[in-house]
Short mmCIF file of C-alpha atoms (C1' of nucleotides) in Angstrom, two decimals:
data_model
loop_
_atom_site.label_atom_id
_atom_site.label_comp_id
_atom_site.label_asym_id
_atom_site.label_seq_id
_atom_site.Cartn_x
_atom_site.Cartn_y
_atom_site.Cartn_z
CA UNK V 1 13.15 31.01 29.68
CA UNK V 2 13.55 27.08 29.80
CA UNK V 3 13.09 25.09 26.46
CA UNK V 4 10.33 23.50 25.14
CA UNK V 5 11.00 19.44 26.08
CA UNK V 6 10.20 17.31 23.12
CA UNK V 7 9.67 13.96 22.58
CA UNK V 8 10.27 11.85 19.75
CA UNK V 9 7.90 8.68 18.61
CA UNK V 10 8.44 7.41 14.52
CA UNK V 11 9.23 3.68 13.91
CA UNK V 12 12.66 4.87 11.38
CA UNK V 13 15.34 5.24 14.00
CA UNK V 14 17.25 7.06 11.65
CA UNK V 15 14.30 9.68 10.73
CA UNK V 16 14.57 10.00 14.97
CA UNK V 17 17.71 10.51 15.00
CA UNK V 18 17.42 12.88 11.97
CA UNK V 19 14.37 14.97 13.52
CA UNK V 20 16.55 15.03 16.94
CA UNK V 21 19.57 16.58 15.24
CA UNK V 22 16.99 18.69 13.40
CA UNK V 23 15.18 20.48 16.00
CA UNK V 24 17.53 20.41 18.55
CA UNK V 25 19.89 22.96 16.62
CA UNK V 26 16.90 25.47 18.29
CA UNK V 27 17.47 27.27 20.87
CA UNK V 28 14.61 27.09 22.57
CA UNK V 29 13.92 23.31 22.28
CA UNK V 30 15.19 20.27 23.62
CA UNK V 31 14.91 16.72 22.76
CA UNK V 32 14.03 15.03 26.03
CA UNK V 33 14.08 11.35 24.68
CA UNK V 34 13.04 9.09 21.48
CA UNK V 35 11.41 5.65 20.96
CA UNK V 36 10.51 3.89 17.90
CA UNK V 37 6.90 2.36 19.27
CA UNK V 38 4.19 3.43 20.15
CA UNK V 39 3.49 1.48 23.46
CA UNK V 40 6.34 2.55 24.54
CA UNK V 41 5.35 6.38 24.31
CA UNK V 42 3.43 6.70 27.44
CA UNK V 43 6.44 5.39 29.96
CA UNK V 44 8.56 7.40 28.32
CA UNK V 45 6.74 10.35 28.71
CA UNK V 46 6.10 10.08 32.24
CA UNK V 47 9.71 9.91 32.76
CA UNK V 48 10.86 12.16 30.88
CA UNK V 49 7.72 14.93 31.29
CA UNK V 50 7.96 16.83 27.89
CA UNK V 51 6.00 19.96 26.60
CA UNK V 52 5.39 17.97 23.17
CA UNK V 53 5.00 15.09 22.06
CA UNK V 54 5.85 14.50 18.17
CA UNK V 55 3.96 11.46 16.66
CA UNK V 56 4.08 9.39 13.82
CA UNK V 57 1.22 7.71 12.36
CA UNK V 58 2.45 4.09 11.62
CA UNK V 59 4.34 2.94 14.29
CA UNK V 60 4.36 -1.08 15.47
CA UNK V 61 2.81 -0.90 18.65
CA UNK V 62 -0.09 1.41 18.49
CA UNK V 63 -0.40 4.46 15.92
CA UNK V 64 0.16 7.79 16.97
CA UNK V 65 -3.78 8.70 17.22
CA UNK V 66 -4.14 6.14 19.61
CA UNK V 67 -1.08 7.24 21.54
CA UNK V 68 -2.60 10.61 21.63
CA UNK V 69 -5.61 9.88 22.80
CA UNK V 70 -4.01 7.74 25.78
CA UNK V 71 -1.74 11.32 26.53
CA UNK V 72 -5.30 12.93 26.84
CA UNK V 73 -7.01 10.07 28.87
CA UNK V 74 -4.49 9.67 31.41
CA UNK V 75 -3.99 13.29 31.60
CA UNK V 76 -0.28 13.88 30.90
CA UNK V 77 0.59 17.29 31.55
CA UNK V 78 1.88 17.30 27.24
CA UNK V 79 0.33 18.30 24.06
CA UNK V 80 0.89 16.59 20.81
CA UNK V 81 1.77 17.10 17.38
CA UNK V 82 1.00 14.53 14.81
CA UNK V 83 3.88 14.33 11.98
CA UNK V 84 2.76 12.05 9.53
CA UNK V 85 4.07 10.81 5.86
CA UNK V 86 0.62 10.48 4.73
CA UNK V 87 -2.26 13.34 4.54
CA UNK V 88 -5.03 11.65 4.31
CA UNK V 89 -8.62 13.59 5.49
CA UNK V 90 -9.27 10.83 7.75
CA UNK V 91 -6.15 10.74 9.40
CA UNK V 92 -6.64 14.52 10.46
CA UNK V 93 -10.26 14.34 11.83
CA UNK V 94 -9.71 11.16 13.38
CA UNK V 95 -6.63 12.91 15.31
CA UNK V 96 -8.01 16.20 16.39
CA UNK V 97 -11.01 14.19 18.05
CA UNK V 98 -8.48 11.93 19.70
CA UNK V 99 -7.17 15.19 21.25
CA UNK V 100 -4.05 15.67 19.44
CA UNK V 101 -3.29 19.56 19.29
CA UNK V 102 -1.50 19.58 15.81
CA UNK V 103 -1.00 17.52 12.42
CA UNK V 104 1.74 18.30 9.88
CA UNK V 105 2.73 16.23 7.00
CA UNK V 106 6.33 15.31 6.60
CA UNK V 107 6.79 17.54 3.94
CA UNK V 108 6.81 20.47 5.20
CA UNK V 109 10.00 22.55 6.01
CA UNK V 110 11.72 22.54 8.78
CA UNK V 111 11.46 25.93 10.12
CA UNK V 112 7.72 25.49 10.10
CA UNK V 113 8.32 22.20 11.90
CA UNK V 114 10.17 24.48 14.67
CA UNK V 115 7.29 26.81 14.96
CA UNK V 116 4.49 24.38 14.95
CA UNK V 117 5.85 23.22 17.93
CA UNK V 118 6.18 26.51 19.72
CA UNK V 119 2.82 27.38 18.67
CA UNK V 120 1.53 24.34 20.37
CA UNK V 121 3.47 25.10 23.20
CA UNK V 122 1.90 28.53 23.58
CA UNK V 123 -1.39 26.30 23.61
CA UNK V 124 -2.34 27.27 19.75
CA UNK V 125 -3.12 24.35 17.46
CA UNK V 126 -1.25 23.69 14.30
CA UNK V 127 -3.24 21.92 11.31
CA UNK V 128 -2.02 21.86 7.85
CA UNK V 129 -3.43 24.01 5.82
CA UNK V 130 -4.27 22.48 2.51
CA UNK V 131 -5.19 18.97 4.36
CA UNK V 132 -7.67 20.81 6.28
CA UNK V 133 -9.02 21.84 2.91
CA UNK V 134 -8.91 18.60 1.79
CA UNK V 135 -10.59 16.78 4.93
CA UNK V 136 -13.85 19.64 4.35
CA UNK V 137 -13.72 18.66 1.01
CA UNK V 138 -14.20 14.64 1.41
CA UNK V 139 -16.12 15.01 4.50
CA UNK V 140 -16.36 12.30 6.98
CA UNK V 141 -16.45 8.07 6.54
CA UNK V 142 -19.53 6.65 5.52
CA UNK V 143 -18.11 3.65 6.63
CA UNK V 144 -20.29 1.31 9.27
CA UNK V 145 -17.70 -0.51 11.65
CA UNK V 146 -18.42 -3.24 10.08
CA UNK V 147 -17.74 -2.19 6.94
CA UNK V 148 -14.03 -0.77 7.85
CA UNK V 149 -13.05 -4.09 9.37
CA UNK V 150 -14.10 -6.20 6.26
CA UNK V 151 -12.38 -3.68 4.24
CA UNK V 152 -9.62 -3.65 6.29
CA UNK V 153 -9.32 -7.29 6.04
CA UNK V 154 -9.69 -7.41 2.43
CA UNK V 155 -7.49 -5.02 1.40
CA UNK V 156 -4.20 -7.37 1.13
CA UNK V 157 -6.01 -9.80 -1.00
CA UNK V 158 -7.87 -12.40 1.17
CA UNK V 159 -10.44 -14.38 -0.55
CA UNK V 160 -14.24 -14.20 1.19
CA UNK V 161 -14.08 -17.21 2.89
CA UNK V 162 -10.85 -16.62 4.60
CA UNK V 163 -11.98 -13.09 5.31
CA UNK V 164 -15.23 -14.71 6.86
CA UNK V 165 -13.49 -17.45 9.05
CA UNK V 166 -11.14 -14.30 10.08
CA UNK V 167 -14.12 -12.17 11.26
CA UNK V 168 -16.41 -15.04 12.31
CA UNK V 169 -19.00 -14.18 10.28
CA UNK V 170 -21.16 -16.15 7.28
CA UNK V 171 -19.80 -15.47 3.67
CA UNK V 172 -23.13 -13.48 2.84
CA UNK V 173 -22.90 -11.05 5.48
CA UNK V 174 -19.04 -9.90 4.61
CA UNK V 175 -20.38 -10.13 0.74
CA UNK V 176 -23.30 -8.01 2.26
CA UNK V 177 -21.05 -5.69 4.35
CA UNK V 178 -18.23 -5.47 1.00
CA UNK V 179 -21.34 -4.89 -1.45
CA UNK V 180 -23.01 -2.05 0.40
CA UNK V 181 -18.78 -0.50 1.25
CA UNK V 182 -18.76 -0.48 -2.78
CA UNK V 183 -21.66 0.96 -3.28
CA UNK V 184 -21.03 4.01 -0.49
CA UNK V 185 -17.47 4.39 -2.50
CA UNK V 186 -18.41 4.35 -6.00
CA UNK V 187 -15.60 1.79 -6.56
CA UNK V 188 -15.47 -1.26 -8.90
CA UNK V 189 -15.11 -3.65 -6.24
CA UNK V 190 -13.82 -4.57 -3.02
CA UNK V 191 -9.91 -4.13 -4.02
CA UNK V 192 -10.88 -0.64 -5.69
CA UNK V 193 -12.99 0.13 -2.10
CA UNK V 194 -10.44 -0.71 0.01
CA UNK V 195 -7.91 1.30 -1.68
CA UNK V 196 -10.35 4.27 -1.66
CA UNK V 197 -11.01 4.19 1.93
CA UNK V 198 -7.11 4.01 2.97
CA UNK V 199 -6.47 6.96 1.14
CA UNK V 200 -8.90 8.88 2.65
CA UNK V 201 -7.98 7.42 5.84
CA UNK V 202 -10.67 5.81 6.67
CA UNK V 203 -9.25 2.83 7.64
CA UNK Z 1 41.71 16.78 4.36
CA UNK Z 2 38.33 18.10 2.37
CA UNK Z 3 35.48 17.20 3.74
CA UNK Z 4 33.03 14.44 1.79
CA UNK Z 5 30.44 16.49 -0.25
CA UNK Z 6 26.72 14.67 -0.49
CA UNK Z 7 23.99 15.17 -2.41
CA UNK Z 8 20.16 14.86 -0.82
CA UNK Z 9 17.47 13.42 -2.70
CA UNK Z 10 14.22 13.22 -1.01
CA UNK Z 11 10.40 13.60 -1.86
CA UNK Z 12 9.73 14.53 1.66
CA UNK Z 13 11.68 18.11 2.58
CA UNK Z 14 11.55 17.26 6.21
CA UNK Z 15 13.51 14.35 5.95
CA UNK Z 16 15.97 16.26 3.60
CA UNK Z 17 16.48 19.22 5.92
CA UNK Z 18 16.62 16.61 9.29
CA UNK Z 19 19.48 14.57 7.31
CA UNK Z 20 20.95 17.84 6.68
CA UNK Z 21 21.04 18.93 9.92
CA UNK Z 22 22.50 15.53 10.96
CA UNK Z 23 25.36 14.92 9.13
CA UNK Z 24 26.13 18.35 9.11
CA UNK Z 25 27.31 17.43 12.37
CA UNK Z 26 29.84 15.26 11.19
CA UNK Z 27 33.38 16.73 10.56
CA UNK Z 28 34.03 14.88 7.47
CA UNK Z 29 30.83 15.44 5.85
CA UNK Z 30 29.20 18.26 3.78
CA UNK Z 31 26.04 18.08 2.15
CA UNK Z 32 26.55 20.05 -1.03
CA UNK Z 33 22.63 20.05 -2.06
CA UNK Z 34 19.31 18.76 -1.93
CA UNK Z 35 16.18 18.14 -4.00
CA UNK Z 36 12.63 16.66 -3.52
CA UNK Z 37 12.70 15.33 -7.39
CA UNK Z 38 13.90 12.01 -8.85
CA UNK Z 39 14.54 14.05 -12.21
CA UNK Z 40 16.42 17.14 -10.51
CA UNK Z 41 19.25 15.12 -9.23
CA UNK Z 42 21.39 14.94 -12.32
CA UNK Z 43 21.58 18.67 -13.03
CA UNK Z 44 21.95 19.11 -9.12
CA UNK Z 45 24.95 16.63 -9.27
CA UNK Z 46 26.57 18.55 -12.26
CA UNK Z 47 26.54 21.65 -10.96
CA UNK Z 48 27.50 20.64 -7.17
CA UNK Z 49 29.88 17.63 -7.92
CA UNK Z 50 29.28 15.51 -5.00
CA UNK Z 51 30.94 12.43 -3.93
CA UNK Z 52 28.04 10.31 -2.44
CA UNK Z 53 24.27 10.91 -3.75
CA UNK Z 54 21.67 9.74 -1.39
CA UNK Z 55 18.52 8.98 -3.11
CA UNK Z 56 15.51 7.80 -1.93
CA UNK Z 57 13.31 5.13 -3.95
CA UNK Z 58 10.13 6.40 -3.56
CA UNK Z 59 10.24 9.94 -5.71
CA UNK Z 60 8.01 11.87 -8.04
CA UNK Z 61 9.96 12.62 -11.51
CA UNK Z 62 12.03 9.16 -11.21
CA UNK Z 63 12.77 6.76 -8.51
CA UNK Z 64 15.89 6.47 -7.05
CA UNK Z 65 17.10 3.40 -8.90
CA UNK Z 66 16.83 4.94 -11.90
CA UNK Z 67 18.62 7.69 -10.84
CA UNK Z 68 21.62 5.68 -10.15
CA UNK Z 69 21.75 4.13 -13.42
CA UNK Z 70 21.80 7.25 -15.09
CA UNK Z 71 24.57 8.71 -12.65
CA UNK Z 72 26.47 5.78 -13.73
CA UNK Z 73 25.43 5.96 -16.96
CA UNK Z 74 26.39 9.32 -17.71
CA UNK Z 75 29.82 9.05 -15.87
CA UNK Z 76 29.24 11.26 -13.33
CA UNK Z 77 31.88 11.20 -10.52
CA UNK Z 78 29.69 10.03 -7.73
CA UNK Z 79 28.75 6.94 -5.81
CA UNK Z 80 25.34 6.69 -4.75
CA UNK Z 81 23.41 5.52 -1.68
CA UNK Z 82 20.16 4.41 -1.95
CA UNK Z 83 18.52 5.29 1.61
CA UNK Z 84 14.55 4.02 1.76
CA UNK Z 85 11.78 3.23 4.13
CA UNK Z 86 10.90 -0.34 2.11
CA UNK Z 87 13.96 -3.02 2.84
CA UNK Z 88 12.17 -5.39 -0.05
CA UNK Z 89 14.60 -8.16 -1.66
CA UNK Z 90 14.15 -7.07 -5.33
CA UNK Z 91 14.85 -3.39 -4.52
CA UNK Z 92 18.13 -4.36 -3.32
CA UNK Z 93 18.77 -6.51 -6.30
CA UNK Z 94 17.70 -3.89 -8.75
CA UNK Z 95 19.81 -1.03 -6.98
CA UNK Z 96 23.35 -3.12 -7.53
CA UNK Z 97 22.34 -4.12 -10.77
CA UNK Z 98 21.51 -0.55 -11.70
CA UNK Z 99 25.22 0.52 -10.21
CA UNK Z 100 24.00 1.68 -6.53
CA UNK Z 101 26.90 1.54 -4.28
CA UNK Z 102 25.40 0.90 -0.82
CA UNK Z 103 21.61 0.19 -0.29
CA UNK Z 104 20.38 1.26 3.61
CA UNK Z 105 17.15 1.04 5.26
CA UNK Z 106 15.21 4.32 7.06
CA UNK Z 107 15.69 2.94 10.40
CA UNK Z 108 19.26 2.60 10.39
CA UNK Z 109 20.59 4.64 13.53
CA UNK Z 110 22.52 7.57 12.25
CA UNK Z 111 25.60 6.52 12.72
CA UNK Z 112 25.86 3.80 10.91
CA UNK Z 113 24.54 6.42 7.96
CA UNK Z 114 27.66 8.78 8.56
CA UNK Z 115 30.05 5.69 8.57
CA UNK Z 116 28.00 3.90 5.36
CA UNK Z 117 28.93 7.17 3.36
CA UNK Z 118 32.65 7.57 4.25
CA UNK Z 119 32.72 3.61 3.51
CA UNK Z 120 30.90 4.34 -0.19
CA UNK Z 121 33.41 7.05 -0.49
CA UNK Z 122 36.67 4.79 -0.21
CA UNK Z 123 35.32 2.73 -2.81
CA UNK Z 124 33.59 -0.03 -0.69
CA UNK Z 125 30.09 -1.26 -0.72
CA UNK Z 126 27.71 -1.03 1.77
CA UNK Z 127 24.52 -3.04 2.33
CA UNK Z 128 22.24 -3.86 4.97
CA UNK Z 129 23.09 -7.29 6.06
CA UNK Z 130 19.87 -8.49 6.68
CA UNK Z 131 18.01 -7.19 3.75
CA UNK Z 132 21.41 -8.80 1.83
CA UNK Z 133 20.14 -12.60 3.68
CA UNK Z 134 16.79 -11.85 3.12
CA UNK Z 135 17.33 -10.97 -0.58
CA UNK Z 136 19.17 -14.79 -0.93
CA UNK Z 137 16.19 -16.64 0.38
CA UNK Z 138 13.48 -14.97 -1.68
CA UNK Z 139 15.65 -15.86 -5.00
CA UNK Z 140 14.92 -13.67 -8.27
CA UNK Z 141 11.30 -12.40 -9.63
CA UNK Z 142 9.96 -15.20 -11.29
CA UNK Z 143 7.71 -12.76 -13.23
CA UNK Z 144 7.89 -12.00 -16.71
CA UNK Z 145 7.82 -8.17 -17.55
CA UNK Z 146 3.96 -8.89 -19.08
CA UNK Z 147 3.34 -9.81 -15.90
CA UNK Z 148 4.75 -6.98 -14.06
CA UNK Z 149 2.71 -4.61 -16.01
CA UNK Z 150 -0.60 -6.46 -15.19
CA UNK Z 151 0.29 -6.99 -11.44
CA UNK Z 152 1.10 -3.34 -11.09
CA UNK Z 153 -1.72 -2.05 -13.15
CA UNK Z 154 -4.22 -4.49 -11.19
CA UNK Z 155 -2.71 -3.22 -7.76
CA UNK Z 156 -5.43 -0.46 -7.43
CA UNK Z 157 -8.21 -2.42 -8.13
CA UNK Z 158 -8.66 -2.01 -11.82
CA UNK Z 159 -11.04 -4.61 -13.17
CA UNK Z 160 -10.14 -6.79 -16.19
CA UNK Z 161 -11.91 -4.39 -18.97
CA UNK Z 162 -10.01 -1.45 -17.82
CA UNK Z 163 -6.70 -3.35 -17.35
CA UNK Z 164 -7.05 -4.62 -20.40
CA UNK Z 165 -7.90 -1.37 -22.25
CA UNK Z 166 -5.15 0.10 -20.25
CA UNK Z 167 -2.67 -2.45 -21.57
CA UNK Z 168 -3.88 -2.37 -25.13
CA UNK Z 169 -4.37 -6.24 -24.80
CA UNK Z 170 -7.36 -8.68 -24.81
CA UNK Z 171 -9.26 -9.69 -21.68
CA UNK Z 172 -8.37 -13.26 -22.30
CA UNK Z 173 -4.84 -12.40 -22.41
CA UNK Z 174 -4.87 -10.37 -19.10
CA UNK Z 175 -6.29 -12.91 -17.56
CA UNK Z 176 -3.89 -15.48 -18.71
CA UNK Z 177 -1.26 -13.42 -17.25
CA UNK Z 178 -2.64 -12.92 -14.17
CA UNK Z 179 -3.36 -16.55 -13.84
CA UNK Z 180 0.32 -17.52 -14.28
CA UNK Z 181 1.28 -14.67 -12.18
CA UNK Z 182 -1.01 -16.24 -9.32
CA UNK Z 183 0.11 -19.66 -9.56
CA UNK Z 184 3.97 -18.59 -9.40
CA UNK Z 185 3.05 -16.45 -6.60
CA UNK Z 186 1.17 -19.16 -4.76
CA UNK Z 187 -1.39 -16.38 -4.28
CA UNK Z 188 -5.33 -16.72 -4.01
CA UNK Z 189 -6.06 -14.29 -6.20
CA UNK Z 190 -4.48 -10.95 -8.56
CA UNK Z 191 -4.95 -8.75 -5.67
CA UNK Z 192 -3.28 -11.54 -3.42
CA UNK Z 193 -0.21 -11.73 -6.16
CA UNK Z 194 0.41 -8.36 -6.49
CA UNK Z 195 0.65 -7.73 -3.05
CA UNK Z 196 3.01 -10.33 -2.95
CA UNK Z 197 5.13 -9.14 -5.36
CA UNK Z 198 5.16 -5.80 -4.21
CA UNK Z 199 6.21 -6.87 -1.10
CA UNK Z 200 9.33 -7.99 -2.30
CA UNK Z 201 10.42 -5.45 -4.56
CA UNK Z 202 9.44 -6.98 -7.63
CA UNK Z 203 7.02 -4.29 -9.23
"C1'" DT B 1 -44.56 2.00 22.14
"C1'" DG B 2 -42.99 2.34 17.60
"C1'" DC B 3 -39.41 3.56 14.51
"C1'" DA B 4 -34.86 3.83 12.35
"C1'" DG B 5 -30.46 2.06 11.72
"C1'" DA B 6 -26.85 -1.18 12.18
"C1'" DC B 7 -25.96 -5.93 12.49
"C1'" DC B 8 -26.31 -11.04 11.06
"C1'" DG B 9 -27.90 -14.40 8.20
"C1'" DT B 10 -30.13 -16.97 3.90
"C1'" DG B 11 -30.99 -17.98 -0.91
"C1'" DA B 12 -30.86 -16.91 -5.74
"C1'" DC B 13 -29.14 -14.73 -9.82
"C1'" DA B 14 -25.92 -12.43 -13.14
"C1'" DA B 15 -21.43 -10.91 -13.88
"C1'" DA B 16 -16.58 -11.18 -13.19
"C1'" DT B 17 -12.79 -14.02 -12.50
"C1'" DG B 18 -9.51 -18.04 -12.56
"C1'" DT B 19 -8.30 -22.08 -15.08
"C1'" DC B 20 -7.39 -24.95 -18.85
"C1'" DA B 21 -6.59 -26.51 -23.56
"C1'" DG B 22 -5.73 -25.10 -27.53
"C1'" DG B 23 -3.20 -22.17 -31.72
"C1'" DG B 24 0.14 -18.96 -33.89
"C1'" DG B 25 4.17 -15.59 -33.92
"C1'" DC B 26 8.75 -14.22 -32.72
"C1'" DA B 27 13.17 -14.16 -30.52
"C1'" DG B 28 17.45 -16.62 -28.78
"C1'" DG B 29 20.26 -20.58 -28.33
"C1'" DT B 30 21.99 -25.57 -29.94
"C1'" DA A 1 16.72 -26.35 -38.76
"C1'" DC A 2 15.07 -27.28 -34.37
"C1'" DC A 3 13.72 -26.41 -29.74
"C1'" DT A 4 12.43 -23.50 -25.92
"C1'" DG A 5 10.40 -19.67 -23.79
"C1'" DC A 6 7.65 -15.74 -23.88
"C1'" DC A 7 4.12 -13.28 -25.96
"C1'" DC A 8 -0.68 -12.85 -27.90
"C1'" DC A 9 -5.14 -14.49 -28.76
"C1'" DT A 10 -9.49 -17.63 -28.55
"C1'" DG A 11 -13.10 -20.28 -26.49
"C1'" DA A 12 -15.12 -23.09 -22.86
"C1'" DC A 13 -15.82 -24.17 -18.10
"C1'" DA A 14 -16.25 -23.94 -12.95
"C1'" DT A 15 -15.74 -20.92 -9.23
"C1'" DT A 16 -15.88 -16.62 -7.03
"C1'" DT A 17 -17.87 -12.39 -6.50
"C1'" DG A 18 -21.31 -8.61 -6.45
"C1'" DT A 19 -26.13 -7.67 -6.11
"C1'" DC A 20 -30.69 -8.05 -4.54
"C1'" DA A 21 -34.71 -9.34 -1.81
"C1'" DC A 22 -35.82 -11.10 2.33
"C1'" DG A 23 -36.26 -12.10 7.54
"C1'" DG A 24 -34.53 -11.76 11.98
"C1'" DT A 25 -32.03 -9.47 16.31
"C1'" DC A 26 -30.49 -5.60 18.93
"C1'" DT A 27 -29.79 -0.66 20.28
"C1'" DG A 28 -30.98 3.98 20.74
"C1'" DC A 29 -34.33 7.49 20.22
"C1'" DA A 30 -38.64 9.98 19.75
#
DNA sequence: TGCAGACCGTGACAAATGTCAGGGGCAGGT
DNA sequence: ACCTGCCCCTGACATTTGTCACGGTCTGCA
């Protein structure tokens, strides 16, 4: 039987590296290349043709969902497995819809990193237990669009009026849009919303 | 000639087991333990005796800095390497100060890991050279430790009352501090400074 | 066609926040 | 003994922010 061709996409060359040396002391699987963006992901993977594609979240670039979802699009003949630092509800139901066949946290052990991906392989999907819980548990973003990119913008500390001149909107409406976020959180204010809504991964 | 023993120190086991597995493929190196707990690594180093720790920062139980200090501290014989995703100025400063050895990013490639440890283990020093430049032209923390507590505690989103209940302090005095905080920070707001000042290291 | 929901904006009000000018206490250094 | 710097507190003030009520546009759906 031939290995199971994986690819490698996290923005920490050495935790690349590290993964690489990890997985590739398996038998049955092969590391067929690495990068550390996510742009880059798709080029590589039509040159190099993996089974399985393992993806970081936060990667400069474009995030692992988005990577995923552009393996699915473009129909590349790979599945793949999300292997993220964070678990955060969001992150998980925003992947599986982008197509991704798998989502483990980076805390798991290693073994049950090696069978993830051979249960993906097979054509099984791999979730995390206790996130899954989790993501039933919170249920899905009340979050408008709106209201995710105001939060978004606010959550390093911009006053209104820069956040308005960066959205091109009036300073009511991103009041109005921050107001009614606050309100759909139960947070204090826009600082407490935002910080909320990336830990759920709503953002 | 024996082979250098290391200690692991990692929140996420992944990453331990992946480091494992690569410098495991190094002759020279042998990693004598590993632990997913800032306050394990002290009994873990007295039992295994290593010669280089490698802590991360980022740890439940205590950071890695801390860790260091109290390796030194307590005389163990061990160098340690502080090995972290965040390159921010004050980190580095803290680590030396706190009797870190070498002080290496996450995205490193992995063999300039292998070579950092036999370096820490002839006695020299190793640090990233641009986090070292970048560490010169930021300068010190210009914060007071009053105002460390209310930029951390105000990080989340707290709002004054709670801060200052938190802080057993008045509101007027929270606020002061966060006003002087802001103005050394050149920020527009708490949020704004204690992003700031998170960003480089300084919380 | 009408309705609901999301979006954009305005204006007004109360509360929270940032700023400033005080005052007093307590340590460390000259 | 004096000064300086940091801490703690107070009170007053202007600005920012959060909330609310309101009117308008657009889209999708029944």
């Amino acid at each position: 039987m031939s290995p199971i061709k994986i690819l490698l996409a996290d923005d920490q060359q050495l935790i690349r590296d590290a993964l690489g040396a990890l997985l590739s002391l398996q038998a049955d699987i092969e590391v067929a290349g690495s990068c550390g963006r996510g742009d880059q992901v798709l080029d590589l993977a039509r040159q190099t043709q993996p089974d399985v594609v393992l993806l970081d979240i936060d990667m400069p670039g474009m995030d692992g969902i988005s990577v995923a979802q552009q393996l699915k699009e473009q129909h590349l003949p790979c599945r793949s497995l999300i292997v993220t630092t964070f678990g955060r509800p969001g992150y998980l139901a925003r992947a599986l819809e982008a197509g991704a066949s798998g989502f483990v946290v980076k805390d798991t052990p290693a073994s049950q990193l090696a069978e993830a991906i051979r249960k993906i392989h097979a054509g099984l999907r791999v979730v995390d237990p206790q996130l899954a819980a989790e993501s039933f548990a919170v249920g899905p973003s009340p979050l408008t669009d709106r209201e995710k990119q105001v939060l978004q913008a606010a959550k390093d500390g911009a006053s209104i009026v820069t956040l308005a001149a960066q959205l091109h909107l009036s300073q009511g409406t991103v009041r109005n849009h921050l107001s009614s976020s606050i309100a759909k959180l139960n947070a204090e204010n826009r600082y407490d919303a935002a910080h909320r809504a990336e830990e759920n991964g709503w953002l």
